[in-house]
Structures are given as C-alpha cells and as structure tokens.
PDB file of C-alpha atoms in Angstrom:
ATOM      1  CA  MET A 103     -24.261   5.960  11.913  1.00 68.00           C
ATOM      2  CA  GLU A 104     -22.012   4.855  14.734  1.00 83.00           C
ATOM      3  CA  GLY A 105     -18.426   4.317  13.700  1.00 94.00           C
ATOM      4  CA  PHE A 106     -18.781   6.411  10.553  1.00 97.00           C
ATOM      5  CA  GLU A 107     -18.428  10.102   9.801  1.00 97.00           C
ATOM      6  CA  VAL A 108     -20.563  11.281   6.889  1.00 97.00           C
ATOM      7  CA  THR A 109     -19.163  14.366   5.146  1.00 98.00           C
ATOM      8  CA  GLN A 110     -21.314  14.077   2.028  1.00 98.00           C
ATOM      9  CA  ALA A 111     -24.713  12.376   1.981  1.00 97.00           C
ATOM     10  CA  ARG A 112     -23.771   9.978  -0.811  1.00 97.00           C
ATOM     11  CA  PHE A 113     -21.248   8.336   1.538  1.00 98.00           C
ATOM     12  CA  LYS A 114     -24.168   6.682   3.331  1.00 97.00           C
ATOM     13  CA  SER A 115     -24.446   4.190   0.465  1.00 97.00           C
ATOM     14  CA  PHE A 116     -20.754   3.270   0.768  1.00 98.00           C
ATOM     15  CA  VAL A 117     -20.997   1.739   4.247  1.00 97.00           C
ATOM     16  CA  LEU A 118     -23.263  -0.719   6.010  1.00 97.00           C
ATOM     17  CA  PRO A 119     -24.611   0.276   9.441  1.00 92.00           C
ATOM     18  CA  ASN A 120     -25.065  -3.383  10.423  1.00 95.00           C
ATOM     19  CA  ALA A 121     -21.510  -4.387   9.391  1.00 96.00           C
ATOM     20  CA  PRO A 122     -19.257  -3.729  12.404  1.00 95.00           C
ATOM     21  CA  LEU A 123     -15.549  -3.091  12.464  1.00 98.00           C
ATOM     22  CA  GLU A 124     -14.051  -6.441  13.459  1.00 98.00           C
ATOM     23  CA  THR A 125     -10.728  -7.190  15.137  1.00 98.00           C
ATOM     24  CA  LEU A 126      -9.201 -10.242  13.445  1.00 98.00           C
ATOM     25  CA  ALA A 127      -5.861 -10.423  15.258  1.00 98.00           C
ATOM     26  CA  GLU A 128      -3.828  -8.406  17.754  1.00 97.00           C
ATOM     27  CA  GLY A 129      -0.413  -8.225  19.396  1.00 96.00           C
ATOM     28  CA  PHE A 130       1.755  -6.936  16.542  1.00 98.00           C
ATOM     29  CA  ARG A 131       4.295  -4.152  16.779  1.00 97.00           C
ATOM     30  CA  TRP A 132       3.213  -2.337  13.594  1.00 97.00           C
ATOM     31  CA  CYS A 133       1.112  -3.803  10.785  1.00 98.00           C
ATOM     32  CA  GLU A 134       1.769  -2.986   7.143  1.00 98.00           C
ATOM     33  CA  GLY A 135       1.584  -4.192   3.549  1.00 98.00           C
ATOM     34  CA  PRO A 136      -1.704  -6.170   3.330  1.00 98.00           C
ATOM     35  CA  VAL A 137      -2.361  -8.128   0.134  1.00 98.00           C
ATOM     36  CA  TRP A 138      -5.318 -10.401  -0.611  1.00 98.00           C
ATOM     37  CA  PHE A 139      -4.968 -13.842  -2.236  1.00 97.00           C
ATOM     38  CA  GLY A 140      -8.450 -14.672  -3.492  1.00 94.00           C
ATOM     39  CA  ASP A 141      -7.384 -18.018  -4.935  1.00 94.00           C
ATOM     40  CA  ARG A 142      -6.210 -19.074  -1.474  1.00 94.00           C
ATOM     41  CA  ASP A 143      -8.859 -17.110   0.443  1.00 96.00           C
ATOM     42  CA  GLU A 144      -6.216 -15.560   2.680  1.00 98.00           C
ATOM     43  CA  LEU A 145      -4.542 -12.293   3.549  1.00 98.00           C
ATOM     44  CA  LEU A 146      -0.821 -11.687   3.920  1.00 98.00           C
ATOM     45  CA  PHE A 147       0.502  -8.679   5.835  1.00 98.00           C
ATOM     46  CA  SER A 148       3.688  -7.541   7.538  1.00 98.00           C
ATOM     47  CA  ASP A 149       4.388  -7.335  11.247  1.00 98.00           C
ATOM     48  CA  LEU A 150       7.169  -5.007  10.255  1.00 98.00           C
ATOM     49  CA  PRO A 151       9.292  -4.420  13.411  1.00 98.00           C
ATOM     50  CA  ASN A 152       9.065  -8.137  14.240  1.00 98.00           C
ATOM     51  CA  ASP A 153      10.492  -8.924  10.784  1.00 98.00           C
ATOM     52  CA  ARG A 154       7.822 -11.396   9.761  1.00 98.00           C
ATOM     53  CA  VAL A 155       5.009 -11.746   7.253  1.00 98.00           C
ATOM     54  CA  MET A 156       1.757 -13.032   8.706  1.00 98.00           C
ATOM     55  CA  ARG A 157      -1.033 -15.042   7.117  1.00 98.00           C
ATOM     56  CA  TRP A 158      -4.715 -14.769   8.080  1.00 98.00           C
ATOM     57  CA  SER A 159      -7.726 -16.667   6.783  1.00 97.00           C
ATOM     58  CA  GLU A 160     -11.305 -17.058   7.972  1.00 95.00           C
ATOM     59  CA  GLY A 161     -10.949 -20.786   8.392  1.00 93.00           C
ATOM     60  CA  GLY A 162      -7.325 -21.062   9.444  1.00 95.00           C
ATOM     61  CA  GLY A 163      -6.913 -18.022  11.641  1.00 97.00           C
ATOM     62  CA  LEU A 164      -3.482 -16.466  12.115  1.00 98.00           C
ATOM     63  CA  SER A 165      -0.091 -17.991  11.377  1.00 98.00           C
ATOM     64  CA  VAL A 166       3.427 -16.903  10.406  1.00 98.00           C
ATOM     65  CA  TYR A 167       3.839 -17.065   6.640  1.00 98.00           C
ATOM     66  CA  ARG A 168       7.592 -16.465   6.857  1.00 97.00           C
ATOM     67  CA  ALA A 169      10.019 -14.845   9.277  1.00 98.00           C
ATOM     68  CA  HIS A 170      13.425 -13.121   9.039  1.00 97.00           C
ATOM     69  CA  VAL A 171      12.582 -11.667   5.645  1.00 95.00           C
ATOM     70  CA  GLY A 172      14.597  -8.450   5.767  1.00 98.00           C
ATOM     71  CA  PHE A 173      11.837  -6.324   7.288  1.00 98.00           C
ATOM     72  CA  GLU A 174       9.364  -6.483   4.412  1.00 98.00           C
ATOM     73  CA  ASN A 175       6.867  -3.643   4.164  1.00 98.00           C
ATOM     74  CA  GLY A 176       4.629  -3.309   1.089  1.00 98.00           C
ATOM     75  CA  HIS A 177       3.315  -6.244  -0.933  1.00 98.00           C
ATOM     76  CA  ALA A 178       1.388  -6.766  -4.148  1.00 98.00           C
ATOM     77  CA  ARG A 179       0.680  -9.517  -6.675  1.00 97.00           C
ATOM     78  CA  ASP A 180       1.861  -9.517 -10.258  1.00 97.00           C
ATOM     79  CA  ARG A 181      -0.238 -10.578 -13.253  1.00 94.00           C
ATOM     80  CA  GLN A 182       0.732 -14.226 -12.718  1.00 95.00           C
ATOM     81  CA  GLY A 183      -0.392 -14.140  -9.082  1.00 96.00           C
ATOM     82  CA  ARG A 184       3.103 -14.087  -7.617  1.00 98.00           C
ATOM     83  CA  LEU A 185       3.886 -12.148  -4.456  1.00 98.00           C
ATOM     84  CA  LEU A 186       5.947  -8.958  -4.846  1.00 98.00           C
ATOM     85  CA  SER A 187       7.693  -7.676  -1.719  1.00 98.00           C
ATOM     86  CA  CYS A 188       9.556  -4.562  -0.564  1.00 98.00           C
ATOM     87  CA  SER A 189      12.415  -5.218   1.863  1.00 98.00           C
ATOM     88  CA  HIS A 190      13.746  -2.457   4.092  1.00 98.00           C
ATOM     89  CA  ARG A 191      16.768  -4.263   5.489  1.00 98.00           C
ATOM     90  CA  LEU A 192      17.833  -5.943   2.248  1.00 98.00           C
ATOM     91  CA  ARG A 193      16.987  -2.810   0.251  1.00 98.00           C
ATOM     92  CA  ARG A 194      15.404  -4.715  -2.589  1.00 98.00           C
ATOM     93  CA  ILE A 195      12.322  -5.767  -4.521  1.00 98.00           C
ATOM     94  CA  SER A 196      11.734  -9.505  -4.690  1.00 98.00           C
ATOM     95  CA  ARG A 197       9.199 -11.915  -6.176  1.00 98.00           C
ATOM     96  CA  THR A 198       8.031 -15.153  -4.587  1.00 98.00           C
ATOM     97  CA  GLU A 199       7.553 -17.707  -7.342  1.00 97.00           C
ATOM     98  CA  LEU A 200       4.637 -20.110  -7.411  1.00 95.00           C
ATOM     99  CA  ASP A 201       6.911 -22.876  -6.112  1.00 96.00           C
ATOM    100  CA  GLY A 202       7.886 -20.757  -3.094  1.00 95.00           C
ATOM    101  CA  SER A 203      11.370 -19.801  -4.237  1.00 97.00           C
ATOM    102  CA  VAL A 204      12.372 -16.130  -4.116  1.00 97.00           C
ATOM    103  CA  THR A 205      13.727 -14.166  -7.075  1.00 98.00           C
ATOM    104  CA  VAL A 206      15.483 -10.855  -6.439  1.00 98.00           C
ATOM    105  CA  LEU A 207      14.271  -8.312  -9.009  1.00 98.00           C
ATOM    106  CA  VAL A 208      15.854  -4.963  -8.085  1.00 98.00           C
ATOM    107  CA  VAL A 209      18.604  -3.987  -5.642  1.00 98.00           C
ATOM    108  CA  SER A 210      20.198  -0.912  -7.204  1.00 98.00           C
ATOM    109  CA  TYR A 211      19.859   1.954  -9.646  1.00 98.00           C
ATOM    110  CA  GLN A 212      22.816   3.156 -11.696  1.00 98.00           C
ATOM    111  CA  GLY A 213      25.185   1.233  -9.464  1.00 98.00           C
ATOM    112  CA  LYS A 214      23.844   2.600  -6.166  1.00 98.00           C
ATOM    113  CA  ARG A 215      21.778   0.628  -3.677  1.00 98.00           C
ATOM    114  CA  LEU A 216      18.099   1.348  -3.224  1.00 98.00           C
ATOM    115  CA  ASN A 217      17.095   3.019   0.037  1.00 98.00           C
ATOM    116  CA  SER A 218      14.287   0.992   1.625  1.00 98.00           C
ATOM    117  CA  PRO A 219      11.492   0.130  -0.824  1.00 98.00           C
ATOM    118  CA  ASN A 220       8.172   0.882   0.834  1.00 98.00           C
ATOM    119  CA  ASP A 221       5.111   0.173  -1.295  1.00 98.00           C
ATOM    120  CA  ILE A 222       4.505  -1.529  -4.621  1.00 98.00           C
ATOM    121  CA  VAL A 223       1.889  -2.059  -7.346  1.00 98.00           C
ATOM    122  CA  CYS A 224       1.796  -3.961 -10.613  1.00 98.00           C
ATOM    123  CA  LYS A 225       0.219  -2.448 -13.730  1.00 97.00           C
ATOM    124  CA  SER A 226      -1.752  -4.592 -16.185  1.00 96.00           C
ATOM    125  CA  ASP A 227       1.164  -4.489 -18.653  1.00 96.00           C
ATOM    126  CA  GLY A 228       3.301  -6.274 -16.057  1.00 96.00           C
ATOM    127  CA  THR A 229       5.420  -3.272 -15.071  1.00 98.00           C
ATOM    128  CA  ILE A 230       6.171  -2.953 -11.367  1.00 98.00           C
ATOM    129  CA  TRP A 231       6.046   0.449  -9.685  1.00 98.00           C
ATOM    130  CA  PHE A 232       7.483   1.082  -6.225  1.00 98.00           C
ATOM    131  CA  SER A 233       8.381   3.894  -3.852  1.00 98.00           C
ATOM    132  CA  ASP A 234      11.840   4.114  -2.276  1.00 98.00           C
ATOM    133  CA  PRO A 235      12.044   6.513   0.680  1.00 98.00           C
ATOM    134  CA  PRO A 236      14.831   6.161   3.272  1.00 98.00           C
ATOM    135  CA  TYR A 237      12.463   5.494   6.199  1.00 98.00           C
ATOM    136  CA  GLY A 238      13.469   1.865   6.756  1.00 98.00           C
ATOM    137  CA  ILE A 239      17.189   2.638   7.056  1.00 98.00           C
ATOM    138  CA  GLN A 240      16.840   5.668   9.332  1.00 98.00           C
ATOM    139  CA  THR A 241      16.038   3.639  12.477  1.00 97.00           C
ATOM    140  CA  ASP A 242      16.755   0.184  13.843  1.00 97.00           C
ATOM    141  CA  TYR A 243      13.048  -0.429  14.484  1.00 97.00           C
ATOM    142  CA  GLU A 244      11.954  -1.136  10.906  1.00 96.00           C
ATOM    143  CA  GLY A 245      15.109  -2.316   9.189  1.00 96.00           C
ATOM    144  CA  GLY A 246      18.355  -1.042  10.658  1.00 97.00           C
ATOM    145  CA  LYS A 247      20.341   2.146  10.221  1.00 97.00           C
ATOM    146  CA  GLN A 248      22.248   2.342   6.969  1.00 98.00           C
ATOM    147  CA  ALA A 249      23.483   5.145   4.764  1.00 97.00           C
ATOM    148  CA  PRO A 250      21.257   6.170   1.845  1.00 97.00           C
ATOM    149  CA  GLU A 251      22.877   6.250  -1.576  1.00 98.00           C
ATOM    150  CA  LEU A 252      20.023   7.568  -3.732  1.00 98.00           C
ATOM    151  CA  PRO A 253      17.340  10.262  -3.585  1.00 98.00           C
ATOM    152  CA  ALA A 254      13.841   9.247  -2.529  1.00 98.00           C
ATOM    153  CA  ASN A 255      12.435   8.197  -5.902  1.00 98.00           C
ATOM    154  CA  LEU A 256       9.401   6.540  -7.412  1.00 98.00           C
ATOM    155  CA  TYR A 257      10.517   3.764  -9.793  1.00 98.00           C
ATOM    156  CA  ARG A 258       9.141   1.792 -12.718  1.00 98.00           C
ATOM    157  CA  PHE A 259      10.600  -1.674 -13.312  1.00 98.00           C
ATOM    158  CA  ASP A 260       9.876  -3.763 -16.399  1.00 98.00           C
ATOM    159  CA  PRO A 261      10.577  -7.452 -15.713  1.00 97.00           C
ATOM    160  CA  ARG A 262      10.373  -8.223 -19.431  1.00 95.00           C
ATOM    161  CA  ASP A 263      13.698  -6.567 -20.164  1.00 96.00           C
ATOM    162  CA  GLY A 264      14.992  -5.795 -16.654  1.00 96.00           C
ATOM    163  CA  SER A 265      14.913  -2.030 -17.184  1.00 97.00           C
ATOM    164  CA  LEU A 266      14.555   0.296 -14.211  1.00 98.00           C
ATOM    165  CA  SER A 267      13.713   3.981 -14.534  1.00 98.00           C
ATOM    166  CA  VAL A 268      12.808   6.864 -12.254  1.00 98.00           C
ATOM    167  CA  ALA A 269       9.118   7.564 -12.813  1.00 98.00           C
ATOM    168  CA  ALA A 270       9.187  10.644 -10.578  1.00 98.00           C
ATOM    169  CA  GLY A 271      12.097  12.057  -8.613  1.00 96.00           C
ATOM    170  CA  ASP A 272      10.707  15.174  -6.957  1.00 95.00           C
ATOM    171  CA  PHE A 273       9.573  13.596  -3.671  1.00 97.00           C
ATOM    172  CA  GLU A 274      10.827  14.052  -0.140  1.00 97.00           C
ATOM    173  CA  GLY A 275       9.307  10.751   0.969  1.00 98.00           C
ATOM    174  CA  PRO A 276       7.207   8.791  -1.547  1.00 98.00           C
ATOM    175  CA  ASN A 277       5.080   6.195   0.203  1.00 98.00           C
ATOM    176  CA  GLY A 278       1.853   4.392  -0.771  1.00 98.00           C
ATOM    177  CA  LEU A 279       0.781   4.213  -4.406  1.00 98.00           C
ATOM    178  CA  CYS A 280      -2.251   3.076  -6.352  1.00 98.00           C
ATOM    179  CA  PHE A 281      -3.500   3.202  -9.937  1.00 98.00           C
ATOM    180  CA  SER A 282      -7.007   4.316 -10.779  1.00 98.00           C
ATOM    181  CA  PRO A 283      -9.188   1.496 -12.166  1.00 97.00           C
ATOM    182  CA  ASP A 284      -8.519   2.553 -15.765  1.00 97.00           C
ATOM    183  CA  GLU A 285      -4.801   3.070 -14.993  1.00 97.00           C
ATOM    184  CA  ARG A 286      -4.872   6.576 -16.431  1.00 97.00           C
ATOM    185  CA  ARG A 287      -3.983   8.080 -13.054  1.00 98.00           C
ATOM    186  CA  LEU A 288      -1.422   7.168 -10.423  1.00 98.00           C
ATOM    187  CA  TYR A 289      -1.881   8.271  -6.817  1.00 98.00           C
ATOM    188  CA  VAL A 290       1.225   8.555  -4.640  1.00 98.00           C
ATOM    189  CA  ALA A 291       1.464   9.483  -0.966  1.00 98.00           C
ATOM    190  CA  GLU A 292       4.044  12.113  -0.096  1.00 98.00           C
ATOM    191  CA  THR A 293       4.859  11.683   3.598  1.00 98.00           C
ATOM    192  CA  GLY A 294       7.832  14.017   3.722  1.00 97.00           C
ATOM    193  CA  LEU A 295      11.061  13.995   5.674  1.00 96.00           C
ATOM    194  CA  GLN A 296      11.019  11.715   8.701  1.00 94.00           C
ATOM    195  CA  PHE A 297      11.517  13.602  12.016  1.00 94.00           C
ATOM    196  CA  ALA A 298      10.916  16.986  10.332  1.00 95.00           C
ATOM    197  CA  ASP A 299       8.994  19.545  12.390  1.00 94.00           C
ATOM    198  CA  ASP A 300       6.542  20.181   9.580  1.00 95.00           C
ATOM    199  CA  PRO A 301       6.872  17.413   6.964  1.00 96.00           C
ATOM    200  CA  THR A 302       5.208  17.750   3.573  1.00 96.00           C
ATOM    201  CA  ARG A 303       2.226  15.395   3.631  1.00 97.00           C
ATOM    202  CA  HIS A 304      -0.391  15.006   0.928  1.00 98.00           C
ATOM    203  CA  ILE A 305      -1.564  12.713  -1.849  1.00 98.00           C
ATOM    204  CA  ARG A 306      -0.302  13.536  -5.320  1.00 98.00           C
ATOM    205  CA  VAL A 307      -1.857  12.384  -8.578  1.00 98.00           C
ATOM    206  CA  PHE A 308      -0.206  11.964 -11.978  1.00 98.00           C
ATOM    207  CA  ASP A 309      -1.563  11.337 -15.445  1.00 98.00           C
ATOM    208  CA  VAL A 310      -0.213   8.078 -16.874  1.00 98.00           C
ATOM    209  CA  GLY A 311       0.591   8.023 -20.597  1.00 97.00           C
ATOM    210  CA  GLU A 312       0.276   5.003 -22.852  1.00 91.00           C
ATOM    211  CA  ASP A 313       4.073   4.765 -22.796  1.00 92.00           C
ATOM    212  CA  GLY A 314       4.075   4.688 -18.989  1.00 93.00           C
ATOM    213  CA  ARG A 315       5.375   8.216 -18.556  1.00 96.00           C
ATOM    214  CA  LEU A 316       3.932  10.372 -15.781  1.00 98.00           C
ATOM    215  CA  SER A 317       2.810  13.944 -16.360  1.00 98.00           C
ATOM    216  CA  ASN A 318       0.683  16.751 -14.916  1.00 98.00           C
ATOM    217  CA  PRO A 319       1.507  16.226 -11.219  1.00 98.00           C
ATOM    218  CA  GLN A 320      -0.982  17.777  -8.826  1.00 98.00           C
ATOM    219  CA  VAL A 321      -1.806  17.749  -5.134  1.00 98.00           C
ATOM    220  CA  PHE A 322      -4.929  15.600  -5.023  1.00 98.00           C
ATOM    221  CA  HIS A 323      -5.905  15.683  -1.346  1.00 98.00           C
ATOM    222  CA  THR A 324      -4.446  16.297   2.106  1.00 98.00           C
ATOM    223  CA  VAL A 325      -5.490  13.856   4.806  1.00 98.00           C
ATOM    224  CA  ALA A 326      -5.967  15.108   8.363  1.00 97.00           C
ATOM    225  CA  PRO A 327      -5.505  14.097  11.078  1.00 97.00           C
ATOM    226  CA  GLY A 328      -2.427  12.017  10.491  1.00 97.00           C
ATOM    227  CA  MET A 329      -1.373  11.303   6.947  1.00 97.00           C
ATOM    228  CA  ALA A 330      -2.075   9.158   3.925  1.00 97.00           C
ATOM    229  CA  ASP A 331       0.227   6.141   4.040  1.00 97.00           C
ATOM    230  CA  GLY A 332      -1.388   3.353   1.997  1.00 97.00           C
ATOM    231  CA  PHE A 333      -4.572   3.406  -0.077  1.00 98.00           C
ATOM    232  CA  ARG A 334      -6.647   1.573  -2.683  1.00 98.00           C
ATOM    233  CA  CYS A 335      -9.310   2.476  -5.251  1.00 98.00           C
ATOM    234  CA  ASP A 336     -12.766   0.984  -5.545  1.00 98.00           C
ATOM    235  CA  GLU A 337     -14.383   0.133  -8.888  1.00 98.00           C
ATOM    236  CA  GLU A 338     -15.806   3.667  -9.206  1.00 98.00           C
ATOM    237  CA  GLY A 339     -12.412   5.297  -8.741  1.00 98.00           C
ATOM    238  CA  ASN A 340     -12.930   6.508  -5.172  1.00 98.00           C
ATOM    239  CA  LEU A 341      -9.764   6.399  -3.086  1.00 98.00           C
ATOM    240  CA  TRP A 342      -9.901   4.671   0.323  1.00 98.00           C
ATOM    241  CA  SER A 343      -6.976   6.069   2.288  1.00 98.00           C
ATOM    242  CA  SER A 344      -5.336   5.379   5.619  1.00 98.00           C
ATOM    243  CA  ALA A 345      -5.425   8.235   8.134  1.00 98.00           C
ATOM    244  CA  GLY A 346      -4.739   9.064  11.750  1.00 98.00           C
ATOM    245  CA  ASP A 347      -8.347   8.477  12.766  1.00 98.00           C
ATOM    246  CA  GLY A 348      -9.305   5.652  10.424  1.00 98.00           C
ATOM    247  CA  VAL A 349     -10.105   5.379   6.713  1.00 98.00           C
ATOM    248  CA  HIS A 350     -10.941   8.435   4.617  1.00 98.00           C
ATOM    249  CA  VAL A 351     -12.908   7.924   1.407  1.00 98.00           C
ATOM    250  CA  ILE A 352     -12.133  10.497  -1.282  1.00 98.00           C
ATOM    251  CA  ASP A 353     -13.914  10.849  -4.620  1.00 98.00           C
ATOM    252  CA  PRO A 354     -11.997  11.122  -7.948  1.00 98.00           C
ATOM    253  CA  GLY A 355     -12.275  14.899  -7.754  1.00 98.00           C
ATOM    254  CA  GLY A 356     -10.420  15.027  -4.435  1.00 98.00           C
ATOM    255  CA  ALA A 357     -13.438  15.653  -2.164  1.00 98.00           C
ATOM    256  CA  LEU A 358     -13.722  13.861   1.169  1.00 98.00           C
ATOM    257  CA  LEU A 359     -16.913  11.789   1.250  1.00 98.00           C
ATOM    258  CA  GLY A 360     -16.679  10.329   4.736  1.00 98.00           C
ATOM    259  CA  LYS A 361     -14.670   8.311   7.225  1.00 98.00           C
ATOM    260  CA  ILE A 362     -14.607   4.915   8.873  1.00 98.00           C
ATOM    261  CA  ARG A 363     -13.336   5.568  12.375  1.00 98.00           C
ATOM    262  CA  THR A 364     -10.852   3.197  14.009  1.00 98.00           C
ATOM    263  CA  PRO A 365      -9.385   3.101  17.539  1.00 97.00           C
ATOM    264  CA  ALA A 366      -5.854   3.851  16.282  1.00 98.00           C
ATOM    265  CA  ALA A 367      -4.085   5.088  13.173  1.00 98.00           C
ATOM    266  CA  VAL A 368      -4.399   3.056   9.984  1.00 98.00           C
ATOM    267  CA  SER A 369      -1.165   2.440   8.102  1.00 98.00           C
ATOM    268  CA  ASN A 370      -2.449   0.528   5.096  1.00 98.00           C
ATOM    269  CA  LEU A 371      -5.427  -1.344   3.719  1.00 98.00           C
ATOM    270  CA  CYS A 372      -6.692  -3.521   0.898  1.00 98.00           C
ATOM    271  CA  PHE A 373      -9.933  -4.930  -0.443  1.00 98.00           C
ATOM    272  CA  GLY A 374     -10.543  -8.666  -0.320  1.00 98.00           C
ATOM    273  CA  GLY A 375     -13.102 -11.332   0.368  1.00 97.00           C
ATOM    274  CA  ARG A 376     -15.377 -13.123  -2.061  1.00 93.00           C
ATOM    275  CA  TYR A 377     -16.518  -9.977  -3.898  1.00 96.00           C
ATOM    276  CA  ARG A 378     -13.600  -7.651  -2.992  1.00 98.00           C
ATOM    277  CA  SER A 379     -16.033  -5.842  -0.687  1.00 98.00           C
ATOM    278  CA  ARG A 380     -14.324  -6.591   2.617  1.00 98.00           C
ATOM    279  CA  LEU A 381     -11.851  -3.915   3.628  1.00 98.00           C
ATOM    280  CA  PHE A 382      -8.838  -5.236   5.550  1.00 98.00           C
ATOM    281  CA  LEU A 383      -7.099  -2.657   7.737  1.00 98.00           C
ATOM    282  CA  CYS A 384      -3.670  -2.559   9.326  1.00 98.00           C
ATOM    283  CA  VAL A 385      -4.557  -0.566  12.454  1.00 98.00           C
ATOM    284  CA  SER A 386      -1.355   0.066  14.387  1.00 96.00           C
ATOM    285  CA  HIS A 387      -0.927  -3.138  16.422  1.00 97.00           C
ATOM    286  CA  SER A 388      -4.051  -4.902  15.131  1.00 98.00           C
ATOM    287  CA  LEU A 389      -5.502  -6.419  11.981  1.00 98.00           C
ATOM    288  CA  MET A 390      -9.114  -5.330  11.489  1.00 98.00           C
ATOM    289  CA  ALA A 391     -11.746  -5.650   8.765  1.00 98.00           C
ATOM    290  CA  ILE A 392     -15.125  -4.274   7.799  1.00 98.00           C
ATOM    291  CA  TYR A 393     -17.581  -5.120   5.040  1.00 98.00           C
ATOM    292  CA  VAL A 394     -18.460  -2.126   2.853  1.00 98.00           C
ATOM    293  CA  ASN A 395     -20.906  -1.471   0.028  1.00 98.00           C
ATOM    294  CA  ARG A 396     -18.279  -0.926  -2.644  1.00 98.00           C
ATOM    295  CA  ARG A 397     -15.945  -3.363  -4.383  1.00 98.00           C
ATOM    296  CA  GLY A 398     -12.236  -2.843  -4.723  1.00 98.00           C
ATOM    297  CA  ALA A 399     -10.901  -2.227  -8.214  1.00 97.00           C
ATOM    298  CA  ALA A 400      -9.610  -5.404  -9.788  1.00 86.00           C
ATOM    299  CA  LEU A 401      -6.253  -3.887 -10.799  1.00 65.00           C
ATOM    300  CA  VAL A 402      -4.839  -2.953  -7.389  1.00 47.00           C
TER     301      VAL A 402
END
C-alpha cells in the first residue's frame, strides 16, 4: 500500500489505496489550527508566521479569511457554531460571533496574563478547554518575544459564568488536545520545553469526571519520529495524530495501528467533508488532504 505503513493488519480497513494524498494549497510559512465548517463547506486554518487565517473550499479555492489577527494558532467551534481562536501575540482566547464581530473570552488568570494559547476544544456542555504553553512568546516568528507570567497550564473556561480554572498544571508544554467521542477521556500532547536538548514528548490521557475534573493521568503513547502536536479522534475512538513523518493512527489502548506518510512533518489535522471522512492535514508549508475509511467523531 504505497503511501501507508501498516503496523497492524486491521489498519488496512482504515485507509483507501485508491485515495491519494492531495496537495490543496502551498506557499505558507507554517500551517496550523485547521477547523472544518460543514455548514459552509470550507476549512479555516492558520498560516501562523504570516499572521493570517486562511480559508479553503472545493469550489472557491484559497483565500485570506482574515489577516493581522495576533498570530492565531489553534481553532475550534463551539456548540453554536462560532469560531474559537487562540492568539499567541494577544495572549488570549476569542470567539467570532455569527455576525463576524469578535468577543474576547479570556486574557488572564488570577490577574496574570496568559502565555500564548495554543490549541482549543469545546465540550458538549459548552465548556472551553485550551492549552497555554509559552511557545508563541519565546520567538518573534510565531508571535513576538514577551515575558511569561504563568506556568504552562491546561485550562477549563465556562462561558456561562465566566469562570476559569486550571484543569491540569503539571505540564512543561501542553499542546494539542482532544476528547474521546464519549468525552470520558481527554488526550493532551506534552511537547516539553522549547529548545531543550531532550524535551519531554508524549501524549497523556486523563479520565474526565461528570463534574469536569481530570483524574488518573497516564502516558498514552509516544510518537516517533517527531512528536504529537495536534490530533483528533474518529467515531471508534482511535486517535489520528500528527507526527514527523505523517499521521499516526493509535487505537484506544495506545497501540500504533499504522501511518499515512507525508513529505514533511504534520503539525495538525482535522476531519471534514460531507461525511467527516476527509482528513485535512497541515503539512509544514502545505495544506493537504486524503479520504480515509473512518469518520471523525462529531464532538471534536
């Protein structure tokens, strides 16, 4: 199966030998934060160092959705279909309303500014979860050097009452995050200290209580080569993770099933298309996609 690496035989049913990896657009500095809008049949993603959010659709091709946005990285949609965004430069979480106006949701915790929010998800109860490593304020390339004021935390924000709490605070560099389809587990990428000789890099998993509290943290899987940055679950609970050589598909028990190989490192990904069975990939300087034989979980 050209373009695929089968580690376990059951992975053969996950991919389609006659569905090639397609390049949709090129010429970016570093792609990140893809999010699918099924009601508009379009994908939004960040060209992070160029400080712009791009829009791609099958019929309309590529265009700039908005520019000079404070170096936005991760994106998600809330339960009302509104865009949630993580800004490195502005050190905030914002929401784009249905009329196009922008509402700032979170800028600080206990009187101190956030670092550089990285990735974000919305749970079915409306709570917003996001990672806040210092990566975006450690260089001028993805946000601009600024002094951190807080540890690298994972946060839970409830827009119903405006409360913000630390969901987990024992990370060196929390990055991508994703709930399992039943929302009983939360996967979080630990990508360690930037510029460290041997950074801690693995995927952690937490149990999620009915009250939203996290417990029983464990190392779920270690991606190699490269690292897990962003990931998403399919309907069966398998995790599709970015990696240095493409996409790694990991079963709920933490076993690697197989890989989709790409010409450069994948930073992030999301499911989209008519049946949520098209996998959109941010591959370094390119936007790519491939049809697969699994559907993305609805709550991602």
